[in-house]
PDB file of C-alpha atoms in Angstrom:
ATOM      1  CA  UNK U  22     -11.690  20.659  -2.655  1.00 88.00           C
ATOM      2  CA  UNK U  23      -8.045  21.350  -1.902  1.00 82.00           C
ATOM      3  CA  UNK U  24      -6.164  21.330   1.385  1.00 90.00           C
ATOM      4  CA  UNK U  25      -2.632  22.752   1.344  1.00 87.00           C
ATOM      5  CA  UNK U  26      -2.618  22.336  -2.444  1.00 84.00           C
ATOM      6  CA  UNK U  27      -3.695  18.684  -2.367  1.00 90.00           C
ATOM      7  CA  UNK U  28      -6.857  17.442  -4.080  1.00 95.00           C
ATOM      8  CA  UNK U  29      -8.802  15.766  -1.269  1.00 96.00           C
ATOM      9  CA  UNK U  30     -11.156  13.919  -3.622  1.00 97.00           C
ATOM     10  CA  UNK U  31      -8.185  12.466  -5.546  1.00 97.00           C
ATOM     11  CA  UNK U  32      -6.630  11.324  -2.263  1.00 97.00           C
ATOM     12  CA  UNK U  33      -9.878   9.620  -1.240  1.00 98.00           C
ATOM     13  CA  UNK U  34     -10.234   7.889  -4.625  1.00 98.00           C
ATOM     14  CA  UNK U  35      -6.563   6.795  -4.525  1.00 98.00           C
ATOM     15  CA  UNK U  36      -7.014   5.404  -0.990  1.00 98.00           C
ATOM     16  CA  UNK U  37     -10.127   3.481  -2.065  1.00 98.00           C
ATOM     17  CA  UNK U  38      -8.235   2.094  -5.078  1.00 98.00           C
ATOM     18  CA  UNK U  39      -5.398   0.920  -2.809  1.00 98.00           C
ATOM     19  CA  UNK U  40      -7.844  -0.706  -0.408  1.00 97.00           C
ATOM     20  CA  UNK U  41      -9.690  -2.506  -3.224  1.00 97.00           C
ATOM     21  CA  UNK U  42      -6.460  -3.760  -4.811  1.00 97.00           C
ATOM     22  CA  UNK U  43      -5.284  -5.043  -1.435  1.00 95.00           C
ATOM     23  CA  UNK U  44      -8.620  -6.807  -0.971  1.00 94.00           C
ATOM     24  CA  UNK U  45      -8.261  -8.524  -4.342  1.00 96.00           C
ATOM     25  CA  UNK U  46      -4.662  -9.589  -3.673  1.00 94.00           C
ATOM     26  CA  UNK U  47      -4.984 -10.688  -0.059  1.00 91.00           C
ATOM     27  CA  UNK U  48      -8.618 -11.860   0.129  1.00 90.00           C
ATOM     28  CA  UNK U  49      -9.568 -13.011  -3.377  1.00 95.00           C
ATOM     29  CA  UNK U  50      -6.367 -14.266  -5.008  1.00 95.00           C
ATOM     30  CA  UNK U  51      -4.933 -15.698  -1.803  1.00 94.00           C
ATOM     31  CA  UNK U  52      -6.556 -18.064   0.672  1.00 91.00           C
ATOM     32  CA  UNK U  53      -6.271 -17.379   4.403  1.00 87.00           C
ATOM     33  CA  UNK U  54      -4.073 -20.476   4.687  1.00 89.00           C
ATOM     34  CA  UNK U  55      -1.669 -19.184   2.017  1.00 90.00           C
ATOM     35  CA  UNK U  56      -1.435 -15.814   3.736  1.00 87.00           C
ATOM     36  CA  UNK U  57      -0.832 -17.421   7.123  1.00 88.00           C
ATOM     37  CA  UNK U  58       1.952 -19.564   5.669  1.00 87.00           C
ATOM     38  CA  UNK U  59       3.652 -16.532   4.073  1.00 86.00           C
ATOM     39  CA  UNK U  60       3.578 -14.480   7.255  1.00 86.00           C
ATOM     40  CA  UNK U  61       4.343 -17.427   9.525  1.00 83.00           C
ATOM     41  CA  UNK U  62       1.319 -17.187  11.773  1.00 82.00           C
ATOM     42  CA  UNK U  63      -1.163 -19.780  12.949  1.00 84.00           C
ATOM     43  CA  UNK U  64      -4.921 -19.075  12.851  1.00 83.00           C
ATOM     44  CA  UNK U  65      -4.803 -18.440  16.600  1.00 83.00           C
ATOM     45  CA  UNK U  66      -2.167 -15.729  16.115  1.00 85.00           C
ATOM     46  CA  UNK U  67      -4.211 -13.794  13.557  1.00 82.00           C
ATOM     47  CA  UNK U  68      -6.081 -10.717  14.808  1.00 84.00           C
ATOM     48  CA  UNK U  69      -9.395 -10.279  12.972  1.00 83.00           C
ATOM     49  CA  UNK U  70     -10.430  -7.812  15.679  1.00 87.00           C
ATOM     50  CA  UNK U  71      -7.918  -5.342  14.173  1.00 89.00           C
ATOM     51  CA  UNK U  72      -9.630  -5.334  10.758  1.00 87.00           C
ATOM     52  CA  UNK U  73     -11.411  -1.999  11.393  1.00 92.00           C
ATOM     53  CA  UNK U  74      -7.975  -0.332  11.302  1.00 94.00           C
ATOM     54  CA  UNK U  75      -7.420  -1.613   7.738  1.00 92.00           C
ATOM     55  CA  UNK U  76      -8.423   1.610   5.950  1.00 95.00           C
ATOM     56  CA  UNK U  77      -5.802   3.669   7.796  1.00 96.00           C
ATOM     57  CA  UNK U  78      -2.707   2.571   5.784  1.00 96.00           C
ATOM     58  CA  UNK U  79      -4.282   3.239   2.347  1.00 97.00           C
ATOM     59  CA  UNK U  80      -5.314   6.732   3.456  1.00 97.00           C
ATOM     60  CA  UNK U  81      -1.815   7.468   4.768  1.00 97.00           C
ATOM     61  CA  UNK U  82      -0.249   5.998   1.597  1.00 97.00           C
ATOM     62  CA  UNK U  83      -2.449   8.210  -0.598  1.00 98.00           C
ATOM     63  CA  UNK U  84      -1.634  11.332   1.417  1.00 97.00           C
ATOM     64  CA  UNK U  85       2.079  10.530   1.329  1.00 97.00           C
ATOM     65  CA  UNK U  86       1.995   9.881  -2.411  1.00 97.00           C
ATOM     66  CA  UNK U  87       0.205  13.174  -2.939  1.00 97.00           C
ATOM     67  CA  UNK U  88       3.022  14.949  -1.097  1.00 96.00           C
ATOM     68  CA  UNK U  89       5.709  13.056  -3.037  1.00 97.00           C
ATOM     69  CA  UNK U  90       4.062  13.846  -6.383  1.00 96.00           C
ATOM     70  CA  UNK U  91       3.791  17.512  -5.434  1.00 95.00           C
ATOM     71  CA  UNK U  92       7.400  17.698  -4.221  1.00 95.00           C
ATOM     72  CA  UNK U  93       8.680  16.032  -7.391  1.00 95.00           C
ATOM     73  CA  UNK U  94       6.482  18.335  -9.486  1.00 94.00           C
ATOM     74  CA  UNK U  95       5.457  15.162 -11.330  1.00 93.00           C
ATOM     75  CA  UNK U  96       3.372  15.940 -14.393  1.00 89.00           C
ATOM     76  CA  UNK U  97       0.307  13.897 -15.367  1.00 96.00           C
ATOM     77  CA  UNK U  98      -0.607  10.328 -14.701  1.00 96.00           C
ATOM     78  CA  UNK U  99       2.748   8.975 -15.901  1.00 97.00           C
ATOM     79  CA  UNK U 100       4.641  11.233 -13.490  1.00 97.00           C
ATOM     80  CA  UNK U 101       2.329   9.950 -10.760  1.00 97.00           C
ATOM     81  CA  UNK U 102       2.966   6.322 -11.739  1.00 98.00           C
ATOM     82  CA  UNK U 103       6.745   6.820 -11.690  1.00 97.00           C
ATOM     83  CA  UNK U 104       6.574   8.495  -8.289  1.00 97.00           C
ATOM     84  CA  UNK U 105       4.353   5.686  -6.997  1.00 97.00           C
ATOM     85  CA  UNK U 106       6.728   2.996  -8.243  1.00 97.00           C
ATOM     86  CA  UNK U 107       9.713   4.733  -6.640  1.00 97.00           C
ATOM     87  CA  UNK U 108       7.847   4.991  -3.328  1.00 97.00           C
ATOM     88  CA  UNK U 109       6.810   1.325  -3.612  1.00 96.00           C
ATOM     89  CA  UNK U 110      10.428   0.174  -3.867  1.00 95.00           C
ATOM     90  CA  UNK U 111      12.156   2.609  -1.536  1.00 96.00           C
ATOM     91  CA  UNK U 112       9.515   2.721   1.188  1.00 95.00           C
ATOM     92  CA  UNK U 113       7.029  -0.145   0.723  1.00 93.00           C
ATOM     93  CA  UNK U 114       9.572  -2.868   0.001  1.00 91.00           C
ATOM     94  CA  UNK U 115      12.021  -1.439   2.511  1.00 93.00           C
ATOM     95  CA  UNK U 116       9.371  -1.575   5.248  1.00 92.00           C
ATOM     96  CA  UNK U 117       8.511  -5.150   4.219  1.00 91.00           C
ATOM     97  CA  UNK U 118      12.024  -6.257   5.077  1.00 90.00           C
ATOM     98  CA  UNK U 119      11.495  -5.604   8.797  1.00 92.00           C
ATOM     99  CA  UNK U 120       9.029  -8.465   9.404  1.00 88.00           C
ATOM    100  CA  UNK U 121      11.158 -10.695   7.168  1.00 87.00           C
ATOM    101  CA  UNK U 122      14.433  -9.963   8.964  1.00 91.00           C
ATOM    102  CA  UNK U 123      13.112  -9.620  12.518  1.00 91.00           C
ATOM    103  CA  UNK U 124       9.796 -11.455  12.345  1.00 85.00           C
ATOM    104  CA  UNK U 125       8.152 -14.522  10.941  1.00 84.00           C
ATOM    105  CA  UNK U 126       7.485 -13.529   7.310  1.00 84.00           C
ATOM    106  CA  UNK U 127       8.585 -15.976   4.628  1.00 85.00           C
ATOM    107  CA  UNK U 128      10.942 -14.840   1.841  1.00 88.00           C
ATOM    108  CA  UNK U 129       8.139 -15.456  -0.684  1.00 90.00           C
ATOM    109  CA  UNK U 130       6.110 -12.807   1.111  1.00 89.00           C
ATOM    110  CA  UNK U 131       8.641 -10.185   0.049  1.00 89.00           C
ATOM    111  CA  UNK U 132       7.805 -10.875  -3.587  1.00 92.00           C
ATOM    112  CA  UNK U 133       4.068 -10.773  -2.904  1.00 92.00           C
ATOM    113  CA  UNK U 134       4.403  -7.568  -0.913  1.00 91.00           C
ATOM    114  CA  UNK U 135       6.594  -5.900  -3.544  1.00 92.00           C
ATOM    115  CA  UNK U 136       4.026  -6.756  -6.221  1.00 94.00           C
ATOM    116  CA  UNK U 137       1.287  -5.442  -3.959  1.00 95.00           C
ATOM    117  CA  UNK U 138       3.109  -2.147  -3.385  1.00 96.00           C
ATOM    118  CA  UNK U 139       4.018  -1.704  -7.058  1.00 97.00           C
ATOM    119  CA  UNK U 140       0.416  -2.151  -8.193  1.00 98.00           C
ATOM    120  CA  UNK U 141      -1.162  -0.142  -5.365  1.00 97.00           C
ATOM    121  CA  UNK U 142       1.275   2.767  -5.454  1.00 98.00           C
ATOM    122  CA  UNK U 143       1.378   2.782  -9.264  1.00 98.00           C
ATOM    123  CA  UNK U 144      -2.407   2.993  -9.565  1.00 98.00           C
ATOM    124  CA  UNK U 145      -2.733   5.533  -6.742  1.00 98.00           C
ATOM    125  CA  UNK U 146       0.096   7.593  -8.235  1.00 98.00           C
ATOM    126  CA  UNK U 147      -1.653   7.600 -11.609  1.00 98.00           C
ATOM    127  CA  UNK U 148      -4.887   8.805  -9.992  1.00 98.00           C
ATOM    128  CA  UNK U 149      -3.150  11.525  -8.004  1.00 97.00           C
ATOM    129  CA  UNK U 150      -0.898  12.636 -10.869  1.00 96.00           C
ATOM    130  CA  UNK U 151      -3.723  12.841 -13.389  1.00 96.00           C
ATOM    131  CA  UNK U 152      -6.163  14.494 -11.018  1.00 90.00           C
ATOM    132  CA  UNK U 153      -4.220  17.570  -9.968  1.00 72.00           C
TER     133      UNK U 153
END
């Protein structure tokens, strides 16, 4: 099914892939204590009640990547990967600087977040680029 030229099923699969990769990075490879240290929050400052909103960013990322791939006229999975990597650096990493500069995030978190965005956006871009 397509909406405004975008493959809805590809967007859903890309969003699920992003969500699963984030789960592996932030819940399997990293302990809650490590995450709290990187973002500079105590257990009392964490908000587990906001977890139901977690699927929203991957869906928005996948939709945005679909638009970027279409606008760039990126061809195939490799065109999707390249678009995803560009978006990871110029939007994902750029947005990560805000909580570092104005908030409590540790400098090491920038590296973790950049890696997270590169993998997530690269994989989602490959899915969206290949599945036109």
